[in-house]
mmCIF file of C-alpha atoms and ligand atoms in Angstrom:
data_model
loop_
_atom_site.group_PDB
_atom_site.id
_atom_site.type_symbol
_atom_site.label_atom_id
_atom_site.label_comp_id
_atom_site.label_asym_id
_atom_site.label_seq_id
_atom_site.Cartn_x
_atom_site.Cartn_y
_atom_site.Cartn_z
ATOM 1 C CA MET A 1 -110.849 29.982 78.544
ATOM 2 C CA GLN A 2 -108.895 28.328 81.817
ATOM 3 C CA LEU A 3 -105.389 27.443 81.720
ATOM 4 C CA LEU A 4 -104.652 23.902 82.953
ATOM 5 C CA ASP A 5 -101.458 25.241 84.622
ATOM 6 C CA GLY A 6 -98.968 22.455 84.609
ATOM 7 C CA LYS A 7 -96.521 24.274 86.537
ATOM 8 C CA ALA A 8 -98.996 24.840 89.660
ATOM 9 C CA ILE A 9 -100.542 21.251 89.486
ATOM 10 C CA SER A 10 -97.108 19.693 89.210
ATOM 11 C CA ALA A 11 -95.901 21.944 92.163
ATOM 12 C CA GLN A 12 -98.855 20.853 94.178
ATOM 13 C CA ILE A 13 -98.350 16.965 93.353
ATOM 14 C CA LYS A 14 -94.853 17.418 94.328
ATOM 15 C CA SER A 15 -95.133 18.989 97.389
ATOM 16 C CA GLU A 16 -98.072 16.015 98.339
ATOM 17 C CA ILE A 17 -95.585 13.469 97.180
ATOM 18 C CA LYS A 18 -92.881 14.719 99.402
ATOM 19 C CA LEU A 19 -95.301 14.555 102.663
ATOM 20 C CA GLU A 20 -95.923 11.195 101.644
ATOM 21 C CA VAL A 21 -92.170 10.415 101.617
ATOM 22 C CA GLU A 22 -91.560 12.073 104.947
ATOM 23 C CA ASN A 23 -94.676 10.104 106.580
ATOM 24 C CA TRP A 24 -93.480 6.697 104.955
ATOM 25 C CA VAL A 25 -89.886 7.185 106.276
ATOM 26 C CA SER A 26 -90.682 8.548 109.843
ATOM 27 C CA THR A 27 -92.570 5.146 109.982
ATOM 28 C CA GLY A 28 -89.603 3.178 108.920
ATOM 29 C CA GLY A 29 -89.998 2.929 105.438
ATOM 30 C CA LYS A 30 -86.931 2.992 103.139
ATOM 31 C CA LYS A 31 -86.415 6.215 101.055
ATOM 32 C CA PRO A 32 -87.874 5.406 97.522
ATOM 33 C CA HIS A 33 -84.834 5.021 94.899
ATOM 34 C CA LEU A 34 -85.458 5.618 91.293
ATOM 35 C CA ALA A 35 -82.615 4.652 88.745
ATOM 36 C CA ALA A 36 -82.410 5.997 85.134
ATOM 37 C CA ILE A 37 -80.566 4.746 82.271
ATOM 38 C CA LEU A 38 -79.216 7.219 79.503
ATOM 39 C CA VAL A 39 -77.800 6.134 76.402
ATOM 40 C CA GLY A 40 -76.154 8.441 73.920
ATOM 41 C CA GLN A 41 -76.142 12.476 74.315
ATOM 42 C CA ASP A 42 -79.489 13.296 72.914
ATOM 43 C CA GLY A 43 -80.083 16.950 73.786
ATOM 44 C CA ALA A 44 -83.874 16.628 74.972
ATOM 45 C CA SER A 45 -83.196 13.227 76.515
ATOM 46 C CA GLU A 46 -80.323 14.900 78.738
ATOM 47 C CA THR A 47 -82.789 17.732 79.781
ATOM 48 C CA TYR A 48 -85.750 15.213 80.768
ATOM 49 C CA VAL A 49 -83.387 12.933 82.806
ATOM 50 C CA ALA A 50 -81.878 16.105 84.529
ATOM 51 C CA SER A 51 -84.952 17.050 85.353
ATOM 52 C CA LYS A 52 -86.293 13.656 86.388
ATOM 53 C CA ILE A 53 -83.111 13.289 88.887
ATOM 54 C CA ARG A 54 -83.818 16.967 90.263
ATOM 55 C CA SER A 55 -87.375 16.239 91.144
ATOM 56 C CA CYS A 56 -86.222 13.035 93.332
ATOM 57 C CA GLU A 57 -83.754 15.337 95.212
ATOM 58 C CA GLU A 58 -86.500 17.854 95.851
ATOM 59 C CA ILE A 59 -88.785 15.288 97.161
ATOM 60 C CA GLY A 60 -86.834 13.224 99.108
ATOM 61 C CA PHE A 61 -86.032 10.133 96.793
ATOM 62 C CA THR A 62 -82.831 8.503 96.404
ATOM 63 C CA SER A 63 -81.747 8.563 92.800
ATOM 64 C CA THR A 64 -79.162 7.217 90.474
ATOM 65 C CA LEU A 65 -78.034 7.908 86.905
ATOM 66 C CA LEU A 66 -76.242 5.081 84.716
ATOM 67 C CA ARG A 67 -74.620 6.588 81.671
ATOM 68 C CA PHE A 68 -73.649 4.945 78.786
ATOM 69 C CA GLY A 69 -72.062 5.676 75.398
ATOM 70 C CA ALA A 70 -74.188 6.074 72.265
ATOM 71 C CA GLU A 71 -72.075 2.923 70.755
ATOM 72 C CA THR A 72 -73.113 0.579 73.965
ATOM 73 C CA THR A 73 -74.641 -2.855 72.390
ATOM 74 C CA GLU A 74 -77.919 -4.047 73.390
ATOM 75 C CA ALA A 75 -76.296 -6.858 75.104
ATOM 76 C CA GLU A 76 -74.381 -4.369 77.435
ATOM 77 C CA LEU A 77 -77.872 -2.451 77.992
ATOM 78 C CA LEU A 78 -79.647 -5.390 78.665
ATOM 79 C CA ALA A 79 -76.965 -6.825 81.441
ATOM 80 C CA ALA A 80 -77.439 -2.931 82.876
ATOM 81 C CA VAL A 81 -81.268 -3.900 83.180
ATOM 82 C CA ASP A 82 -80.651 -7.164 84.733
ATOM 83 C CA SER A 83 -78.521 -5.640 87.253
ATOM 84 C CA LEU A 84 -81.030 -3.065 88.429
ATOM 85 C CA ASN A 85 -83.883 -5.808 88.191
ATOM 86 C CA LYS A 86 -81.624 -7.940 90.981
ATOM 87 C CA ASN A 87 -80.622 -4.874 92.807
ATOM 88 C CA PRO A 88 -82.791 -4.614 96.295
ATOM 89 C CA ASP A 89 -82.280 -1.153 96.911
ATOM 90 C CA VAL A 90 -83.335 0.193 93.751
ATOM 91 C CA ASP A 91 -87.444 0.292 93.815
ATOM 92 C CA GLY A 92 -87.903 1.540 90.285
ATOM 93 C CA PHE A 93 -86.212 2.513 87.146
ATOM 94 C CA ILE A 94 -86.396 3.864 83.679
ATOM 95 C CA VAL A 95 -84.570 3.330 80.132
ATOM 96 C CA GLN A 96 -84.852 7.170 78.722
ATOM 97 C CA LEU A 97 -86.131 6.684 74.766
ATOM 98 C CA PRO A 98 -85.420 7.048 72.477
ATOM 99 C CA LEU A 99 -82.656 4.618 72.254
ATOM 100 C CA PRO A 100 -79.770 4.496 69.731
ATOM 101 C CA LYS A 101 -81.383 2.777 66.583
ATOM 102 C CA HIS A 102 -79.330 -0.445 66.552
ATOM 103 C CA ILE A 103 -81.018 -1.267 70.151
ATOM 104 C CA SER A 104 -84.550 -2.943 70.182
ATOM 105 C CA GLU A 105 -86.617 -0.454 72.269
ATOM 106 C CA ASN A 106 -89.220 -3.331 72.800
ATOM 107 C CA THR A 107 -86.713 -5.935 73.652
ATOM 108 C CA VAL A 108 -85.256 -3.630 76.468
ATOM 109 C CA MET A 109 -88.672 -2.542 77.634
ATOM 110 C CA GLU A 110 -89.544 -6.363 77.884
ATOM 111 C CA ALA A 111 -86.344 -6.834 79.981
ATOM 112 C CA VAL A 112 -87.182 -4.533 82.711
ATOM 113 C CA ASP A 113 -88.797 -6.496 85.653
ATOM 114 C CA PRO A 114 -92.651 -5.335 85.847
ATOM 115 C CA SER A 115 -92.800 -4.765 89.272
ATOM 116 C CA LYS A 116 -89.609 -2.128 88.680
ATOM 117 C CA ASP A 117 -91.338 -0.897 85.632
ATOM 118 C CA VAL A 118 -92.136 2.734 86.984
ATOM 119 C CA ASP A 119 -92.570 3.982 83.278
ATOM 120 C CA GLY A 120 -95.145 1.587 82.644
ATOM 121 C CA PHE A 121 -93.739 0.487 79.514
ATOM 122 C CA HIS A 122 -93.669 -3.309 80.083
ATOM 123 C CA PRO A 123 -96.496 -5.356 78.074
ATOM 124 C CA ILE A 124 -97.432 -6.736 81.395
ATOM 125 C CA ASN A 125 -98.252 -3.368 82.890
ATOM 126 C CA VAL A 126 -99.984 -2.011 79.642
ATOM 127 C CA GLY A 127 -101.769 -5.200 79.829
ATOM 128 C CA ARG A 128 -103.013 -5.078 83.308
ATOM 129 C CA MET A 129 -104.017 -1.353 82.671
ATOM 130 C CA CYS A 130 -106.135 -2.460 79.785
ATOM 131 C CA LYS A 131 -107.668 -5.050 82.043
ATOM 132 C CA GLY A 132 -108.499 -2.143 84.804
ATOM 133 C CA LEU A 133 -106.088 -3.982 87.105
ATOM 134 C CA PRO A 134 -103.357 -2.388 89.421
ATOM 135 C CA ALA A 135 -100.749 -1.158 87.057
ATOM 136 C CA TYR A 136 -97.866 1.457 86.626
ATOM 137 C CA ILE A 137 -99.638 3.719 84.174
ATOM 138 C CA SER A 138 -96.961 5.995 82.247
ATOM 139 C CA ALA A 139 -96.056 9.129 82.912
ATOM 140 C CA THR A 140 -97.613 11.344 80.242
ATOM 141 C CA PRO A 141 -101.075 9.662 80.318
ATOM 142 C CA PHE A 142 -100.962 9.613 84.152
ATOM 143 C CA GLY A 143 -100.134 13.530 83.923
ATOM 144 C CA ILE A 144 -103.010 14.216 81.576
ATOM 145 C CA LEU A 145 -105.577 12.399 83.875
ATOM 146 C CA GLU A 146 -104.362 14.142 87.077
ATOM 147 C CA MET A 147 -104.797 17.796 85.220
ATOM 148 C CA LEU A 148 -108.733 16.550 84.211
ATOM 149 C CA ILE A 149 -108.899 15.766 88.156
ATOM 150 C CA ARG A 150 -107.912 18.739 89.497
ATOM 151 C CA ALA A 151 -109.809 20.943 87.039
ATOM 152 C CA GLY A 152 -112.938 19.402 87.768
ATOM 153 C CA ILE A 153 -113.413 18.530 84.143
ATOM 154 C CA GLU A 154 -116.278 16.276 83.475
ATOM 155 C CA THR A 155 -115.665 13.123 81.130
ATOM 156 C CA ALA A 156 -118.387 10.947 81.145
ATOM 157 C CA GLY A 157 -120.538 10.936 77.798
ATOM 158 C CA LYS A 158 -117.910 13.234 76.175
ATOM 159 C CA ASN A 159 -116.364 12.653 72.672
ATOM 160 C CA CYS A 160 -112.615 12.422 73.173
ATOM 161 C CA VAL A 161 -110.183 12.633 70.103
ATOM 162 C CA VAL A 162 -106.766 11.573 70.270
ATOM 163 C CA ILE A 163 -104.620 12.612 67.704
ATOM 164 C CA GLY A 164 -101.177 10.106 67.688
ATOM 165 C CA ARG A 165 -101.349 6.419 68.495
ATOM 166 C CA SER A 166 -97.708 6.251 69.947
ATOM 167 C CA GLN A 167 -97.239 3.366 72.524
ATOM 168 C CA ILE A 168 -96.367 5.757 75.355
ATOM 169 C CA VAL A 169 -99.122 8.348 74.788
ATOM 170 C CA GLY A 170 -101.734 8.069 72.042
ATOM 171 C CA LEU A 171 -102.505 4.227 72.845
ATOM 172 C CA PRO A 172 -102.721 4.406 76.590
ATOM 173 C CA MET A 173 -104.375 7.468 76.446
ATOM 174 C CA SER A 174 -107.267 6.109 74.418
ATOM 175 C CA ILE A 175 -107.661 3.165 76.393
ATOM 176 C CA LEU A 176 -107.653 5.278 79.805
ATOM 177 C CA MET A 177 -110.461 7.522 78.310
ATOM 178 C CA GLN A 178 -112.827 4.958 77.445
ATOM 179 C CA ARG A 179 -112.471 3.062 80.807
ATOM 180 C CA ASN A 180 -115.662 3.148 83.262
ATOM 181 C CA GLU A 181 -114.306 5.150 85.897
ATOM 182 C CA TYR A 182 -113.429 8.749 86.263
ATOM 183 C CA PRO A 183 -111.404 10.379 84.427
ATOM 184 C CA GLY A 184 -113.189 7.934 81.507
ATOM 185 C CA ASN A 185 -116.410 7.251 79.951
ATOM 186 C CA CYS A 186 -115.682 8.825 76.800
ATOM 187 C CA THR A 187 -116.525 7.898 73.447
ATOM 188 C CA VAL A 188 -112.978 7.985 72.003
ATOM 189 C CA THR A 189 -111.762 8.411 68.682
ATOM 190 C CA ILE A 190 -108.252 7.501 67.951
ATOM 191 C CA THR A 191 -106.539 9.185 65.055
ATOM 192 C CA HIS A 192 -103.468 9.005 63.067
ATOM 193 C CA SER A 193 -101.351 9.643 59.955
ATOM 194 C CA LYS A 194 -103.723 7.560 57.780
ATOM 195 C CA THR A 195 -106.624 9.389 59.106
ATOM 196 C CA LYS A 196 -109.035 10.381 56.530
ATOM 197 C CA ASN A 197 -110.967 14.076 57.412
ATOM 198 C CA LEU A 198 -108.945 14.625 60.536
ATOM 199 C CA LYS A 199 -110.192 18.111 60.773
ATOM 200 C CA GLU A 200 -113.752 16.856 60.849
ATOM 201 C CA ILE A 201 -113.272 14.411 63.376
ATOM 202 C CA CYS A 202 -111.736 16.751 65.658
ATOM 203 C CA GLN A 203 -114.508 19.163 65.421
ATOM 204 C CA THR A 204 -116.700 16.484 67.238
ATOM 205 C CA ALA A 205 -114.275 16.622 70.071
ATOM 206 C CA ASP A 206 -115.338 17.928 73.507
ATOM 207 C CA ILE A 207 -111.631 16.615 75.057
ATOM 208 C CA LEU A 208 -108.984 16.821 72.211
ATOM 209 C CA ILE A 209 -105.745 15.130 72.992
ATOM 210 C CA VAL A 210 -102.848 16.243 70.713
ATOM 211 C CA ALA A 211 -99.754 14.015 70.395
ATOM 212 C CA LEU A 212 -98.279 13.796 67.042
ATOM 213 C CA GLY A 213 -95.144 16.020 67.350
ATOM 214 C CA ARG A 214 -95.903 18.718 64.804
ATOM 215 C CA PRO A 215 -95.459 21.982 65.919
ATOM 216 C CA GLU A 216 -98.523 24.128 66.036
ATOM 217 C CA PHE A 217 -100.613 21.505 63.607
ATOM 218 C CA VAL A 218 -104.028 22.116 65.218
ATOM 219 C CA THR A 219 -105.492 25.376 64.605
ATOM 220 C CA ALA A 220 -109.014 27.000 65.390
ATOM 221 C CA ASP A 221 -110.949 25.478 62.612
ATOM 222 C CA TYR A 222 -110.175 21.866 64.052
ATOM 223 C CA ILE A 223 -111.908 23.112 67.408
ATOM 224 C CA LYS A 224 -115.368 22.887 68.537
ATOM 225 C CA GLU A 225 -116.250 25.767 70.534
ATOM 226 C CA GLY A 226 -115.621 25.091 74.323
ATOM 227 C CA ALA A 227 -113.620 22.087 73.617
ATOM 228 C CA VAL A 228 -110.810 20.986 76.346
ATOM 229 C CA VAL A 229 -107.545 20.991 74.657
ATOM 230 C CA ILE A 230 -104.795 18.906 76.020
ATOM 231 C CA ASP A 231 -101.108 20.001 74.031
ATOM 232 C CA VAL A 232 -98.718 16.744 74.349
ATOM 233 C CA GLY A 233 -96.464 18.524 72.042
ATOM 234 C CA ILE A 234 -92.843 19.444 72.727
ATOM 235 C CA THR A 235 -90.799 20.252 69.604
ATOM 236 C CA ARG A 236 -87.406 22.271 69.468
ATOM 237 C CA VAL A 237 -87.734 24.508 66.900
ATOM 238 C CA GLU A 238 -84.704 26.702 65.765
ATOM 239 C CA ASP A 239 -84.794 30.226 67.057
ATOM 240 C CA ALA A 240 -81.940 32.642 67.332
ATOM 241 C CA THR A 241 -83.306 34.840 69.336
ATOM 242 C CA LYS A 242 -83.338 32.269 72.510
ATOM 243 C CA LYS A 243 -80.040 32.027 74.253
ATOM 244 C CA SER A 244 -80.437 28.153 73.980
ATOM 245 C CA GLY A 245 -80.835 28.694 69.820
ATOM 246 C CA PHE A 246 -84.392 27.060 69.777
ATOM 247 C CA ALA A 247 -87.859 27.235 71.345
ATOM 248 C CA ILE A 248 -90.228 24.790 72.489
ATOM 249 C CA LYS A 249 -93.219 24.351 70.646
ATOM 250 C CA GLY A 250 -96.495 22.567 70.893
ATOM 251 C CA ASP A 251 -98.654 20.676 68.501
ATOM 252 C CA VAL A 252 -101.510 23.208 69.094
ATOM 253 C CA ASN A 253 -101.260 26.781 67.906
ATOM 254 C CA PHE A 254 -101.913 28.155 71.387
ATOM 255 C CA ALA A 255 -103.055 31.825 70.110
ATOM 256 C CA ASP A 256 -105.340 30.657 67.789
ATOM 257 C CA VAL A 257 -107.020 27.903 69.639
ATOM 258 C CA ALA A 258 -107.307 29.506 73.297
ATOM 259 C CA PRO A 259 -110.187 31.857 72.660
ATOM 260 C CA LYS A 260 -112.451 28.882 71.339
ATOM 261 C CA SER A 261 -111.467 26.175 74.451
ATOM 262 C CA SER A 262 -112.958 26.021 77.594
ATOM 263 C CA PHE A 263 -109.651 24.442 79.143
ATOM 264 C CA ILE A 264 -106.321 24.214 77.379
ATOM 265 C CA THR A 265 -102.877 23.481 78.333
ATOM 266 C CA PRO A 266 -99.693 25.643 77.532
ATOM 267 C CA VAL A 267 -96.548 24.537 75.887
ATOM 268 C CA PRO A 268 -94.281 24.787 77.802
ATOM 269 C CA GLY A 269 -95.578 24.857 81.457
ATOM 270 C CA GLY A 270 -98.523 22.405 80.700
ATOM 271 C CA VAL A 271 -98.439 18.904 80.031
ATOM 272 C CA GLY A 272 -94.455 18.239 79.889
ATOM 273 C CA LEU A 273 -94.057 19.517 83.739
ATOM 274 C CA MET A 274 -96.989 16.779 84.653
ATOM 275 C CA THR A 275 -95.135 13.821 83.352
ATOM 276 C CA ILE A 276 -92.267 13.727 86.083
ATOM 277 C CA CYS A 277 -95.563 13.587 88.859
ATOM 278 C CA GLY A 278 -96.072 10.411 86.963
ATOM 279 C CA LEU A 279 -93.150 8.970 87.357
ATOM 280 C CA LEU A 280 -92.487 10.155 91.012
ATOM 281 C CA THR A 281 -96.024 8.646 92.130
ATOM 282 C CA ASN A 282 -95.141 5.150 90.538
ATOM 283 C CA THR A 283 -91.862 5.092 92.183
ATOM 284 C CA LEU A 284 -93.282 6.091 95.585
ATOM 285 C CA LYS A 285 -96.049 3.032 94.975
ATOM 286 C CA ALA A 286 -92.924 0.660 93.816
ATOM 287 C CA ALA A 287 -91.288 1.416 97.289
ATOM 288 C CA ARG A 288 -94.492 0.621 99.089
ATOM 289 C CA LYS A 289 -95.027 -2.027 96.940
ATOM 290 C CA GLU A 290 -98.760 -1.386 96.146
ATOM 291 C CA ILE A 291 -98.929 -2.447 92.832
ATOM 292 C CA TYR A 292 -97.114 -5.841 92.808
ATOM 293 C CA LYS A 293 -96.985 -7.120 96.564
HETATM 294 N N1 GUN B 301 -88.954 9.488 76.278
HETATM 295 C C1 GUN B 301 -90.168 10.714 76.143
HETATM 296 N N2 GUN B 301 -91.021 10.203 77.114
HETATM 297 C C2 GUN B 301 -90.538 9.205 77.951
HETATM 298 C C3 GUN B 301 -91.059 8.824 79.071
HETATM 299 O O1 GUN B 301 -92.018 8.861 79.643
HETATM 300 N N3 GUN B 301 -90.070 7.758 79.643
HETATM 301 C C4 GUN B 301 -89.043 7.152 78.952
HETATM 302 N N4 GUN B 301 -88.287 6.529 79.270
HETATM 303 N N5 GUN B 301 -88.391 7.813 77.949
HETATM 304 C C5 GUN B 301 -89.336 8.833 77.593
#
């Protein structure tokens, strides 16, 4: 079993981006500028956004955090999106999800200018990705692809099973893994809460991507000997022995599954750390106008 070490790979990618930024700025380019909108006080979102902003500082980006209260109206949020769309100094921005229930996430995502949509959530970026056109690839799928590439994992002709059909992970991941390029060329099965015989389907997977949000759901009996196991789950579970009062659990029972797998991502320290790299890569592309000229 080999560990797909998100900590090491993400540190490597960040140092590569830092160098690219230095080169870009030294040849007269503007420092990439990422803005983030955070609505409400969701604990996990606070942590993620703080980490995104910190990463920007580390690699030489400018960053702006716009905070809104949980009672903010959809109209107020759309006005903020519009002003970032129009701000020429901002290369790309994100609206951290989830949003409070009274705000439509789809409406907000569609309001973002696709050329600044560094989360890759706008239907135009999703559609362009499906057609194999230049597009911002969303952060988690980007992170997973990059882990496969850097570990040199062969994907062509493999059976890839994805558990979960979410807009931000399962769905784009299934599209990317079937593309006629590397990583890709897999025979992809996408499974969800209504899937029958989930365990049997997972047992056919050479590459299993787990993104259903149920702590330690996948156990060794789901796994084919030698499978590559990618755990996207990040759930906070109460744990009185921790200072924070919670522990972070993945969707895979690591101790059980690891001995059977060829490669596996830990949680924490796996896919979660990689996602930021996707966002930073997209922001650099936005600043250099690589996707939308
Ligand atoms: N919430 C969970 N993951 C993400 C992400 O990648 N982007 C945004 N904006 N919100 C999220």
